[in-house]
Amino acid sequence: MRTNTTSEENLDKYQIIALKALKISLKSQHDSTIAQIHESLASWHAYNGLFPPDSVVYHAEKALDYHLKGDDLKKVADTYRSLSIDYLNTGNLDKAQEVLFKAIEIYEDLNDEAGLGSAYRTLGVKYRVTQDWEKSVSYTLKAEPLLKKTGNYSELAIAQFNLIISYGELGQFQKAYNATEYCLEIIRTKAPEEIFVPIRAYSYRGDVYVKAKDYDNALKDFLAAWELCKKNIGEERCITYRTEIGNIYLLQENYELALDHLLAGIKAYENKGLSGLIDPYFNLAEVYYQLGDYKNALLYKDKAYTNSQNMLEGKIDNIESEMAIKYETEKKDETLAAQAALIAQKSKTKNLFIAIASLLFIFLLFLFYFFYKNKKATRIIRAKNAENELLLKEIHHRVKNNLEMVKSLIALQSAQIEDPATKEAMIASQNRVQSMGIIHQKLYQGTNLGSIEMKDYFLNLSEGILDTFNAEDRVKIECAMDNLDLDVDTAVPIGLIVNELLTNALKYAFPREQTGVINISLEKDSEENLKLLVRDNGVGKTDGLAPEGTGFGSQLVKLLTRQLNGKMIERNEEGTHIEFDFQLRKSA
């Protein structure tokens, strides 16, 4: 089993000595000595933390090659098991499992119960990484009696991590709590030198309490982990545990304390040069939002979104690390779910709707003002070099991200609203923001920064609205038109008009889960005028009945039609047919 035998201040000196010893051994061709030196170099690279995991794997594989030349099967099996951990850290899960089974086979032939216990425990880690929780529990339970029988209490305590996490994921919370208490008892009575094990045990059990929505006990465990870490390792290395504490205060709606702890934890992460933060940024964005600081809420939401995109391209990083800092990215889903459950308990009412609607209204005013004041500037930027084009794309990207933030905030808050009319208005606001967001997405993704291809835009818009109403299986939206490019100032209002008409059709044209088709077409004539048609084969309107809904959507459509110097004609023939004629030259 690989151990760390050097202190940090002696690492450089140790590496020089090891490399010199390796050169001497290579000349003498002593296989066992060469293998031991490669093992020491693998340990040095792992302990230092300045080298990629691949360098650890390189020396571990070299050690295995030289051990295989000898006849010490125990050494071969131990090297297989150590190498499996290195493969786990590099994300090579298949190789990790392959060498583990080779180690188990040798341990069984040698009747080596200590080696078998360690191998089974490591196999439990492997299945935990691949989220096969039941297998992780199974192999860890096979390891326990062997580790206990052979007196390997340190590894027996660490084995409980598999059980705490896996039982938590399986919803067997009491078993997870029991595994934590057993782990702490082992450290108190058998392995007091393992100062870091109880820190991780408290932290892992805190995660389980979050899943169980027992936030008071979760807070106690995270505070215990932080205090132990400060006492035994030093506050500077452990301060990042405060992000866990800050998350609990957020769930408890204690936003001031949440802000204090999250900022301290995130600062520690950033000072250490650690990247890839997702949950802490999401949580901090929510805290700033609840405190009314929307600027910082948008800032940290954008950071979290960027890091989550980068995370998709990364590799699995150091699964079995004994570092004092514990990454939190694996907790995103349960944290967001816990927040949603907590938010659902808040007071419901129109005051909330008014606050969100005001935020949306201010943002939309800013957006329209921005494009009105910068219309001529945008034309100049498009004519400049590639650097300025890139800048303009970044502007559209950020506007799109900000719109996504507004949409997410509306969705988050609408989850707590029970009043049907208010909830419907919130959903309509989401769709309007989405309609504009798609415009800016198309602008920064496309090659022409000055125009939008409308057919593709309508198809994207239709998919989003169908998804909102969960109507993909019963309503089909067809877009029978040629490709047509429009400038931003024309595309935005037309997009909002079509958004309102599609939303209205899905709400009223196909009652009682009725199936149907909605057709969209947009054409430009020789005089640069536009003709827009949106029709459905639904139930149509009944003469003499007042229209359903608040009427805001209809008012918005009329306002936007006038803005484009257009006329609207509505007919009820086997459904609802709405035509628009926009005379753009007169409106210019």
Coordinates of C-alpha atoms in Angstrom, one line a residue:
M1 CA 0.0 0.0 0.0
R2 CA 1.4 3.4 -1.0
T3 CA 2.3 5.7 1.8
N4 CA 3.6 9.3 2.0
T5 CA 6.9 9.4 3.9
T6 CA 8.1 12.9 3.1
S7 CA 7.2 16.3 4.5
E8 CA 6.4 19.2 2.1
E9 CA 9.6 21.1 2.8
N10 CA 11.7 18.1 1.9
L11 CA 9.9 17.2 -1.3
D12 CA 12.4 18.7 -3.8
K13 CA 15.3 17.2 -1.9
Y14 CA 13.6 13.8 -1.8
Q15 CA 12.9 13.8 -5.6
I16 CA 16.6 14.5 -6.3
I17 CA 17.7 11.7 -4.1
A18 CA 15.1 9.3 -5.6
L19 CA 16.1 10.1 -9.2
K20 CA 19.8 9.6 -8.3
A21 CA 18.9 6.2 -6.7
L22 CA 16.9 5.3 -9.8
K23 CA 19.9 5.9 -12.1
I24 CA 22.2 3.8 -9.8
S25 CA 19.6 1.0 -9.7
L26 CA 19.1 1.0 -13.5
K27 CA 22.8 0.5 -13.9
S28 CA 22.8 -2.4 -11.4
Q29 CA 19.6 -3.8 -12.9
H30 CA 18.1 -4.7 -9.5
D31 CA 14.4 -5.0 -10.5
S32 CA 13.0 -4.9 -7.0
T33 CA 15.0 -1.8 -6.1
I34 CA 14.0 0.0 -9.4
A35 CA 10.3 -0.9 -8.7
Q36 CA 10.5 0.6 -5.2
I37 CA 12.1 3.8 -6.4
H38 CA 9.3 4.2 -9.1
E39 CA 6.8 3.6 -6.3
S40 CA 8.4 6.3 -4.2
L41 CA 8.4 8.7 -7.2
A42 CA 4.7 7.9 -7.8
S43 CA 4.0 8.7 -4.1
W44 CA 6.1 11.9 -4.4
H45 CA 4.1 13.1 -7.4
A46 CA 0.8 12.3 -5.8
Y47 CA 1.7 14.0 -2.5
N48 CA 3.2 17.1 -4.0
G49 CA 0.0 18.0 -5.9
L50 CA 1.8 20.0 -8.5
F51 CA 1.9 17.3 -11.1
P52 CA -1.0 15.9 -13.2
P53 CA -2.3 12.4 -12.2
D54 CA -0.8 11.0 -15.4
S55 CA 2.7 11.4 -14.0
V56 CA 1.7 9.3 -11.0
V57 CA 0.3 6.6 -13.3
Y58 CA 3.5 6.6 -15.3
H59 CA 5.7 5.8 -12.3
A60 CA 3.1 3.3 -10.9
E61 CA 3.0 1.4 -14.2
K62 CA 6.8 1.4 -14.3
A63 CA 6.9 -0.1 -10.8
L64 CA 4.4 -2.8 -11.9
D65 CA 6.5 -3.7 -14.9
Y66 CA 9.6 -4.4 -12.7
H67 CA 7.6 -6.2 -10.0
L68 CA 6.2 -8.5 -12.7
K69 CA 9.7 -9.5 -13.5
G70 CA 10.2 -10.9 -10.0
D71 CA 8.4 -13.6 -8.0
D72 CA 6.9 -11.5 -5.2
L73 CA 3.2 -11.9 -5.9
K74 CA 2.2 -9.9 -2.8
K75 CA 4.1 -6.9 -4.2
V76 CA 2.4 -7.4 -7.6
A77 CA -1.0 -7.5 -6.1
D78 CA -0.4 -4.4 -3.9
T79 CA 0.9 -2.5 -6.9
Y80 CA -2.2 -3.5 -8.9
R81 CA -4.4 -2.1 -6.1
S82 CA -2.4 1.1 -5.8
L83 CA -2.5 1.5 -9.6
S84 CA -6.3 1.1 -9.6
I85 CA -6.6 4.2 -7.4
D86 CA -4.3 6.2 -9.8
Y87 CA -6.5 5.0 -12.7
L88 CA -9.6 6.2 -10.9
N89 CA -8.0 9.6 -10.4
T90 CA -7.4 9.9 -14.1
G91 CA -10.9 8.8 -15.0
N92 CA -9.8 5.5 -16.6
L93 CA -12.5 3.4 -14.9
D94 CA -12.2 0.3 -17.1
K95 CA -8.5 -0.1 -16.3
A96 CA -9.1 0.6 -12.6
Q97 CA -11.6 -2.3 -12.5
E98 CA -9.3 -4.5 -14.6
V99 CA -6.3 -4.2 -12.3
L100 CA -8.5 -4.5 -9.2
F101 CA -9.8 -7.9 -10.2
K102 CA -6.2 -9.0 -11.0
A103 CA -5.2 -7.9 -7.5
I104 CA -8.2 -9.8 -6.0
E105 CA -7.3 -12.9 -7.9
I106 CA -3.8 -12.9 -6.5
Y107 CA -4.9 -12.1 -2.9
E108 CA -7.3 -15.0 -3.0
D109 CA -4.6 -17.4 -4.2
L110 CA -2.3 -16.1 -1.4
N111 CA -5.2 -16.2 1.1
D112 CA -4.2 -12.6 1.9
E113 CA -7.2 -11.3 3.9
A114 CA -5.7 -7.9 4.5
G115 CA -5.1 -7.4 0.8
L116 CA -8.6 -8.6 -0.1
G117 CA -10.1 -6.2 2.4
S118 CA -8.3 -3.2 0.8
A119 CA -9.1 -4.4 -2.7
Y120 CA -12.8 -4.8 -1.9
R121 CA -12.9 -1.4 -0.3
T122 CA -11.3 0.2 -3.4
L123 CA -13.8 -1.6 -5.6
G124 CA -16.5 0.0 -3.5
V125 CA -14.9 3.4 -4.4
K126 CA -14.9 2.5 -8.1
Y127 CA -18.6 1.7 -8.1
R128 CA -19.3 4.8 -6.1
V129 CA -17.6 6.8 -8.8
T130 CA -19.8 5.2 -11.5
Q131 CA -22.9 5.7 -9.2
D132 CA -23.7 2.0 -8.9
W133 CA -24.7 2.6 -5.3
E134 CA -25.8 -0.9 -4.5
K135 CA -22.6 -2.5 -5.7
S136 CA -20.6 0.1 -3.8
V137 CA -22.4 -1.0 -0.6
S138 CA -22.0 -4.7 -1.4
Y139 CA -18.2 -4.7 -1.9
T140 CA -17.7 -2.3 1.1
L141 CA -19.6 -4.7 3.3
K142 CA -17.4 -7.5 2.0
A143 CA -14.4 -5.5 2.9
E144 CA -15.5 -4.6 6.5
P145 CA -15.0 -7.9 8.3
L146 CA -11.6 -8.5 6.5
L147 CA -10.3 -5.0 7.5
K148 CA -11.5 -5.4 11.0
K149 CA -10.0 -9.0 11.4
T150 CA -6.6 -7.8 10.1
G151 CA -6.6 -4.7 12.3
N152 CA -6.6 -2.2 9.4
Y153 CA -8.7 0.3 11.3
S154 CA -7.7 3.4 9.3
E155 CA -9.0 1.8 6.1
L156 CA -12.0 0.4 7.9
A157 CA -12.9 4.0 8.9
I158 CA -12.4 5.3 5.4
A159 CA -14.5 2.5 4.0
Q160 CA -17.5 4.0 5.8
F161 CA -17.3 6.9 3.3
N162 CA -18.7 4.5 0.6
L163 CA -21.6 3.6 2.8
I164 CA -22.4 7.1 4.0
I165 CA -22.6 8.4 0.4
S166 CA -24.2 5.3 -1.2
Y167 CA -26.9 4.9 1.5
G168 CA -27.6 8.6 1.2
E169 CA -28.1 8.3 -2.6
L170 CA -30.3 5.2 -2.1
G171 CA -32.5 7.1 0.4
Q172 CA -31.5 4.9 3.3
F173 CA -30.7 7.8 5.5
Q174 CA -30.6 6.0 8.9
K175 CA -28.0 3.6 7.6
A176 CA -25.9 6.5 6.4
Y177 CA -26.1 8.1 9.8
N178 CA -25.1 4.8 11.5
A179 CA -22.1 4.4 9.1
T180 CA -21.0 7.9 10.2
E181 CA -21.2 7.1 13.9
Y182 CA -19.3 3.9 13.3
C183 CA -16.6 5.8 11.4
L184 CA -16.2 8.3 14.2
E185 CA -16.1 5.6 16.8
I186 CA -13.3 3.8 15.0
I187 CA -11.3 7.0 14.9
R188 CA -11.9 7.7 18.6
T189 CA -11.0 4.2 19.8
K190 CA -8.7 2.7 17.2
A191 CA -7.1 5.3 14.9
P192 CA -6.9 8.7 16.5
E193 CA -4.0 9.6 14.2
E194 CA -6.4 9.9 11.2
I195 CA -7.3 13.5 11.8
F196 CA -8.8 14.1 8.4
V197 CA -11.2 11.1 8.4
P198 CA -13.7 12.6 10.9
I199 CA -13.7 15.9 8.9
R200 CA -14.8 14.1 5.8
A201 CA -17.3 11.9 7.7
Y202 CA -19.1 15.0 9.1
S203 CA -19.1 16.6 5.7
Y204 CA -20.5 13.5 3.9
R205 CA -23.2 13.1 6.6
G206 CA -24.1 16.8 6.2
D207 CA -24.7 16.0 2.5
V208 CA -27.1 13.2 3.6
Y209 CA -29.0 15.5 6.0
V210 CA -29.4 17.9 3.1
K211 CA -31.0 15.1 1.0
A212 CA -33.3 14.3 4.0
K213 CA -34.1 18.1 4.2
D214 CA -32.9 18.1 7.9
Y215 CA -31.1 21.4 7.6
D216 CA -30.5 21.9 11.3
N217 CA -28.5 18.7 11.6
A218 CA -26.8 19.4 8.3
L219 CA -25.6 22.8 9.7
K220 CA -24.3 21.1 12.8
D221 CA -22.2 18.6 10.8
F222 CA -20.8 21.2 8.4
L223 CA -19.8 23.4 11.3
A224 CA -18.2 20.4 13.1
A225 CA -16.2 19.6 9.9
W226 CA -15.1 23.2 9.6
E227 CA -14.0 23.5 13.3
L228 CA -12.1 20.2 13.2
C229 CA -10.4 21.2 10.0
K230 CA -9.3 24.6 11.4
K231 CA -8.1 22.9 14.6
N232 CA -6.0 20.2 12.9
I233 CA -5.0 21.7 9.6
G234 CA -5.4 25.4 9.8
E235 CA -8.1 27.8 8.9
E236 CA -6.5 28.9 5.6
R237 CA -6.6 25.4 4.2
C238 CA -10.1 24.7 5.4
I239 CA -12.0 27.9 4.8
T240 CA -13.6 26.5 1.7
Y241 CA -15.9 24.4 3.9
R242 CA -17.7 27.6 4.5
T243 CA -19.5 27.2 1.2
E244 CA -21.3 24.2 2.6
I245 CA -22.3 26.3 5.7
G246 CA -23.4 29.2 3.5
N247 CA -25.6 26.8 1.4
I248 CA -27.4 25.7 4.5
Y249 CA -28.0 29.2 5.7
L250 CA -29.4 29.9 2.2
L251 CA -31.8 27.0 2.6
Q252 CA -32.8 28.3 6.0
E253 CA -33.4 31.8 4.4
N254 CA -30.7 33.4 6.6
Y255 CA -29.4 35.4 3.7
E256 CA -26.9 37.6 5.6
L257 CA -25.1 34.7 7.2
A258 CA -25.3 32.8 3.9
L259 CA -23.6 35.8 2.1
D260 CA -20.8 36.0 4.7
H261 CA -19.9 32.3 4.5
L262 CA -20.3 31.9 0.7
L263 CA -18.1 34.9 -0.1
A264 CA -15.4 33.7 2.3
G265 CA -15.5 30.2 0.9
I266 CA -15.5 31.3 -2.8
K267 CA -12.6 33.8 -2.1
A268 CA -10.6 30.9 -0.7
Y269 CA -11.3 28.8 -3.8
E270 CA -10.3 31.6 -6.1
N271 CA -7.2 32.5 -4.1
K272 CA -6.0 28.9 -4.4
G273 CA -6.4 29.2 -8.2
L274 CA -9.2 26.6 -8.2
S275 CA -11.6 26.8 -11.2
G276 CA -14.8 25.1 -12.1
L277 CA -17.0 26.4 -9.3
I278 CA -20.6 25.9 -10.1
D279 CA -22.8 25.3 -7.0
P280 CA -21.1 28.1 -4.9
Y281 CA -21.7 30.6 -7.7
F282 CA -25.3 29.5 -8.2
N283 CA -25.9 29.7 -4.4
L284 CA -24.3 33.1 -4.2
A285 CA -26.4 34.4 -7.1
E286 CA -29.5 33.2 -5.3
V287 CA -28.4 35.0 -2.1
Y288 CA -27.8 38.3 -3.9
Y289 CA -31.2 37.9 -5.6
Q290 CA -33.0 37.4 -2.3
L291 CA -31.1 40.5 -0.9
G292 CA -32.2 42.6 -3.9
D293 CA -28.7 42.9 -5.4
Y294 CA -29.7 41.9 -9.0
K295 CA -26.4 43.1 -10.5
N296 CA -24.3 40.6 -8.5
A297 CA -27.0 38.0 -8.9
L298 CA -26.6 38.2 -12.7
L299 CA -22.8 38.3 -12.4
Y300 CA -22.5 35.0 -10.4
K301 CA -25.2 33.3 -12.4
D302 CA -23.1 34.0 -15.5
K303 CA -20.0 32.7 -13.8
A304 CA -21.8 29.5 -12.8
Y305 CA -23.2 29.0 -16.3
T306 CA -19.7 29.5 -17.9
N307 CA -18.1 27.0 -15.5
S308 CA -20.9 24.4 -16.1
Q309 CA -20.2 24.6 -19.8
N310 CA -16.5 24.1 -19.2
M311 CA -17.2 21.2 -16.9
L312 CA -18.7 19.2 -19.7
E313 CA -15.3 19.3 -21.5
G314 CA -13.3 18.3 -18.4
K315 CA -12.1 15.0 -17.0
I316 CA -13.0 13.2 -13.7
D317 CA -10.6 14.8 -11.2
N318 CA -8.9 13.0 -8.2
I319 CA -11.8 10.9 -6.9
E320 CA -9.9 9.5 -3.8
S321 CA -8.1 12.7 -2.8
E322 CA -7.2 13.3 0.8
M323 CA -7.1 17.1 0.3
A324 CA -8.7 19.5 2.8
I325 CA -10.8 21.1 0.1
K326 CA -13.8 19.2 -1.0
Y327 CA -15.3 20.0 -4.4
E328 CA -19.0 20.5 -4.4
T329 CA -20.1 20.1 -8.0
E330 CA -21.6 16.6 -7.4
K331 CA -24.3 18.2 -5.1
K332 CA -25.9 20.5 -7.7
D333 CA -29.1 18.5 -8.4
E334 CA -30.0 17.8 -4.8
T335 CA -29.1 21.4 -3.7
L336 CA -31.3 22.9 -6.4
A337 CA -34.1 20.4 -5.5
A338 CA -33.8 21.3 -1.8
Q339 CA -34.0 25.0 -2.7
A340 CA -37.1 24.4 -4.8
A341 CA -38.8 22.6 -1.9
L342 CA -37.9 25.4 0.5
I343 CA -39.1 28.1 -1.9
A344 CA -42.5 26.2 -2.2
Q345 CA -43.1 26.9 1.5
K346 CA -42.8 30.7 1.1
S347 CA -45.7 33.1 1.1
K348 CA -47.7 33.0 -2.1
T349 CA -49.2 36.1 -3.7
K350 CA -49.5 38.9 -6.1
N351 CA -46.8 41.0 -4.2
L352 CA -44.2 38.5 -5.5
F353 CA -45.7 38.6 -9.0
I354 CA -45.6 42.5 -8.9
A355 CA -41.9 42.4 -7.9
I356 CA -40.9 40.0 -10.6
A357 CA -43.0 41.7 -13.2
S358 CA -41.4 45.1 -12.3
L359 CA -38.0 43.5 -12.6
L360 CA -38.9 42.2 -16.1
F361 CA -40.4 45.5 -17.1
I362 CA -37.3 47.5 -16.1
F363 CA -35.1 45.0 -17.9
L364 CA -37.2 45.1 -21.1
L365 CA -37.2 49.0 -21.0
F366 CA -33.4 48.9 -20.7
L367 CA -33.1 46.4 -23.5
F368 CA -35.3 48.4 -25.9
Y369 CA -33.5 51.6 -24.9
F370 CA -30.2 50.0 -25.5
F371 CA -31.1 48.9 -29.1
Y372 CA -32.7 52.3 -29.9
K373 CA -29.7 54.3 -28.8
N374 CA -27.2 51.9 -30.4
K375 CA -28.8 51.2 -33.7
K376 CA -26.5 53.4 -35.7
A377 CA -23.5 52.3 -33.6
T378 CA -24.3 48.7 -34.4
R379 CA -24.2 49.3 -38.1
I380 CA -20.7 50.9 -37.8
I381 CA -19.4 48.0 -35.7
R382 CA -20.6 45.5 -38.3
A383 CA -18.5 47.3 -40.9
K384 CA -15.3 47.1 -38.9
N385 CA -12.7 44.4 -38.6
A386 CA -13.0 40.8 -37.2
E387 CA -12.0 42.0 -33.7
N388 CA -15.0 44.3 -33.5
E389 CA -17.3 41.6 -34.9
L390 CA -16.1 39.3 -32.1
L391 CA -16.9 42.1 -29.6
L392 CA -20.4 42.5 -31.0
K393 CA -21.0 38.7 -30.7
E394 CA -19.9 38.9 -27.1
I395 CA -22.5 41.6 -26.5
H396 CA -25.3 39.5 -28.0
H397 CA -24.0 36.5 -26.0
R398 CA -24.2 38.5 -22.8
V399 CA -27.6 39.9 -23.5
K400 CA -28.8 36.3 -24.2
N401 CA -27.3 35.1 -20.9
N402 CA -28.9 38.0 -19.1
L403 CA -32.3 37.1 -20.6
E404 CA -31.7 33.5 -19.6
M405 CA -31.1 34.7 -16.0
V406 CA -34.3 36.7 -16.0
K407 CA -36.2 33.7 -17.4
S408 CA -34.7 31.4 -14.7
L409 CA -35.5 33.9 -11.9
I410 CA -39.1 34.1 -13.1
A411 CA -39.3 30.3 -13.3
L412 CA -37.8 29.9 -9.8
Q413 CA -40.3 32.3 -8.3
S414 CA -43.3 31.1 -10.2
A415 CA -42.8 27.7 -8.6
Q416 CA -44.3 29.0 -5.4
I417 CA -47.4 30.6 -7.0
E418 CA -50.7 28.8 -6.7
D419 CA -53.1 31.4 -8.1
P420 CA -53.8 30.1 -11.7
A421 CA -54.1 33.5 -13.3
T422 CA -50.9 34.8 -11.7
K423 CA -49.0 31.6 -12.6
E424 CA -50.3 31.9 -16.2
A425 CA -49.0 35.5 -16.4
M426 CA -45.6 34.4 -15.2
I427 CA -45.4 31.6 -17.8
A428 CA -46.3 34.1 -20.5
S429 CA -43.5 36.4 -19.3
Q430 CA -41.1 33.5 -19.4
N431 CA -42.0 32.9 -23.1
R432 CA -41.6 36.5 -24.0
V433 CA -38.1 36.6 -22.6
Q434 CA -37.3 33.4 -24.3
S435 CA -38.5 34.8 -27.6
M436 CA -36.0 37.7 -27.4
G437 CA -33.3 35.4 -26.0
I438 CA -33.4 33.2 -29.1
I439 CA -32.9 36.3 -31.3
H440 CA -29.6 37.1 -29.5
Q441 CA -28.5 33.4 -29.5
K442 CA -29.0 33.4 -33.3
L443 CA -27.0 36.6 -33.7
Y444 CA -23.9 35.5 -31.8
Q445 CA -24.0 31.9 -33.3
G446 CA -24.5 33.1 -36.9
T447 CA -22.2 34.6 -39.5
N448 CA -24.3 37.7 -40.2
L449 CA -24.4 39.9 -37.1
G450 CA -27.0 42.2 -38.6
S451 CA -29.9 39.8 -39.4
I452 CA -31.9 36.8 -38.3
E453 CA -33.0 33.9 -40.4
M454 CA -36.7 33.8 -39.5
K455 CA -37.6 30.2 -40.5
D456 CA -35.0 28.7 -38.2
Y457 CA -36.0 31.2 -35.5
F458 CA -39.7 30.3 -35.7
L459 CA -38.8 26.6 -35.5
N460 CA -36.7 27.2 -32.4
L461 CA -39.4 29.4 -30.8
S462 CA -42.0 26.7 -31.5
E463 CA -40.0 24.0 -29.8
G464 CA -39.6 26.1 -26.7
I465 CA -43.3 27.0 -26.5
L466 CA -44.5 23.4 -27.1
D467 CA -42.1 22.3 -24.4
T468 CA -43.6 24.9 -22.0
F469 CA -47.1 23.6 -22.5
N470 CA -46.0 19.9 -22.7
A471 CA -47.8 19.7 -26.0
E472 CA -45.2 18.1 -28.3
D473 CA -47.2 14.9 -28.7
R474 CA -50.6 16.5 -29.6
V475 CA -49.9 19.7 -31.5
K476 CA -47.7 20.1 -34.5
I477 CA -46.3 23.5 -35.6
E478 CA -45.4 23.8 -39.3
C479 CA -43.4 26.6 -40.8
A480 CA -44.2 26.7 -44.6
M481 CA -41.9 29.5 -45.9
D482 CA -38.6 30.1 -47.6
N483 CA -35.5 31.3 -45.7
L484 CA -35.9 34.9 -44.9
D485 CA -33.4 37.3 -43.2
L486 CA -34.7 40.2 -41.2
D487 CA -32.8 42.9 -39.2
V488 CA -33.0 42.9 -35.4
D489 CA -35.3 45.8 -35.1
T490 CA -37.9 44.0 -37.2
A491 CA -37.3 40.4 -36.0
V492 CA -37.8 41.2 -32.3
P493 CA -41.4 42.6 -32.6
I494 CA -42.4 39.9 -35.1
G495 CA -40.9 37.3 -32.8
L496 CA -43.0 38.6 -29.9
I497 CA -46.1 38.7 -32.0
V498 CA -45.7 35.1 -33.1
N499 CA -44.9 34.1 -29.5
E500 CA -48.2 35.6 -28.3
L501 CA -50.2 33.9 -31.1
L502 CA -48.7 30.5 -30.5
T503 CA -49.2 30.8 -26.8
N504 CA -52.8 31.8 -27.3
A505 CA -53.5 28.9 -29.7
L506 CA -52.0 26.3 -27.4
K507 CA -54.0 27.7 -24.5
Y508 CA -57.4 27.9 -26.2
A509 CA -57.5 26.4 -29.6
F510 CA -57.1 22.7 -28.6
P511 CA -59.1 22.1 -25.4
R512 CA -59.4 18.7 -23.6
E513 CA -56.1 17.4 -25.0
Q514 CA -57.3 17.8 -28.6
T515 CA -54.7 17.3 -31.3
G516 CA -54.1 19.8 -34.1
V517 CA -51.8 21.8 -36.3
I518 CA -50.6 25.4 -36.3
N519 CA -49.1 26.9 -39.5
I520 CA -46.7 29.9 -39.6
S521 CA -45.6 31.7 -42.8
L522 CA -43.7 34.9 -43.4
E523 CA -43.1 36.4 -46.9
K524 CA -41.6 39.6 -48.3
D525 CA -42.9 41.2 -51.5
S526 CA -41.0 43.1 -54.1
E527 CA -41.6 46.4 -52.2
E528 CA -40.0 45.0 -49.1
N529 CA -43.3 44.7 -47.3
L530 CA -44.0 41.6 -45.1
K531 CA -47.0 39.3 -44.9
L532 CA -47.3 37.1 -41.7
L533 CA -49.9 34.3 -41.4
V534 CA -50.5 32.3 -38.3
R535 CA -53.4 29.8 -38.4
D536 CA -54.6 26.8 -36.5
N537 CA -57.3 24.1 -37.1
G538 CA -58.6 24.4 -33.5
V539 CA -62.1 25.1 -32.2
G540 CA -62.0 28.8 -33.2
K541 CA -63.8 31.6 -31.4
T542 CA -67.5 31.7 -30.6
D543 CA -69.4 34.9 -31.5
G544 CA -70.7 36.8 -28.6
L545 CA -68.3 35.3 -26.0
A546 CA -65.7 37.5 -24.4
P547 CA -62.2 36.4 -25.0
E548 CA -60.4 34.5 -22.3
G549 CA -57.3 35.7 -20.5
T550 CA -56.2 39.1 -19.2
G551 CA -56.0 40.8 -22.6
F552 CA -52.4 41.9 -22.1
G553 CA -51.2 39.6 -24.9
S554 CA -53.8 41.1 -27.4
Q555 CA -52.7 44.6 -26.4
L556 CA -49.1 43.8 -26.9
V557 CA -49.8 42.3 -30.4
K558 CA -51.7 45.5 -31.4
L559 CA -48.9 47.7 -30.0
L560 CA -46.2 45.8 -31.9
T561 CA -48.3 45.8 -35.1
R562 CA -48.6 49.6 -35.0
Q563 CA -44.8 49.8 -34.4
L564 CA -44.2 48.0 -37.7
N565 CA -46.9 50.1 -39.5
G566 CA -49.0 46.9 -39.9
K567 CA -52.6 45.8 -40.2
M568 CA -54.1 42.7 -38.7
I569 CA -57.0 40.7 -40.1
E570 CA -58.6 37.8 -38.1
R571 CA -60.9 35.2 -39.5
N572 CA -62.6 32.1 -38.0
E573 CA -62.7 29.4 -40.7
E574 CA -62.1 25.9 -39.5
G575 CA -60.0 27.4 -36.7
T576 CA -58.4 30.8 -36.3
H577 CA -56.6 32.6 -39.1
I578 CA -54.6 35.8 -38.4
E579 CA -52.9 37.8 -41.1
F580 CA -50.6 40.8 -40.8
D581 CA -49.4 43.2 -43.5
F582 CA -46.4 45.2 -42.4
Q583 CA -45.4 48.2 -44.6
L584 CA -41.8 48.5 -43.4
R585 CA -40.8 51.4 -45.6
K586 CA -43.4 53.7 -44.1
S587 CA -42.4 52.7 -40.6
A588 CA -38.7 53.3 -41.2

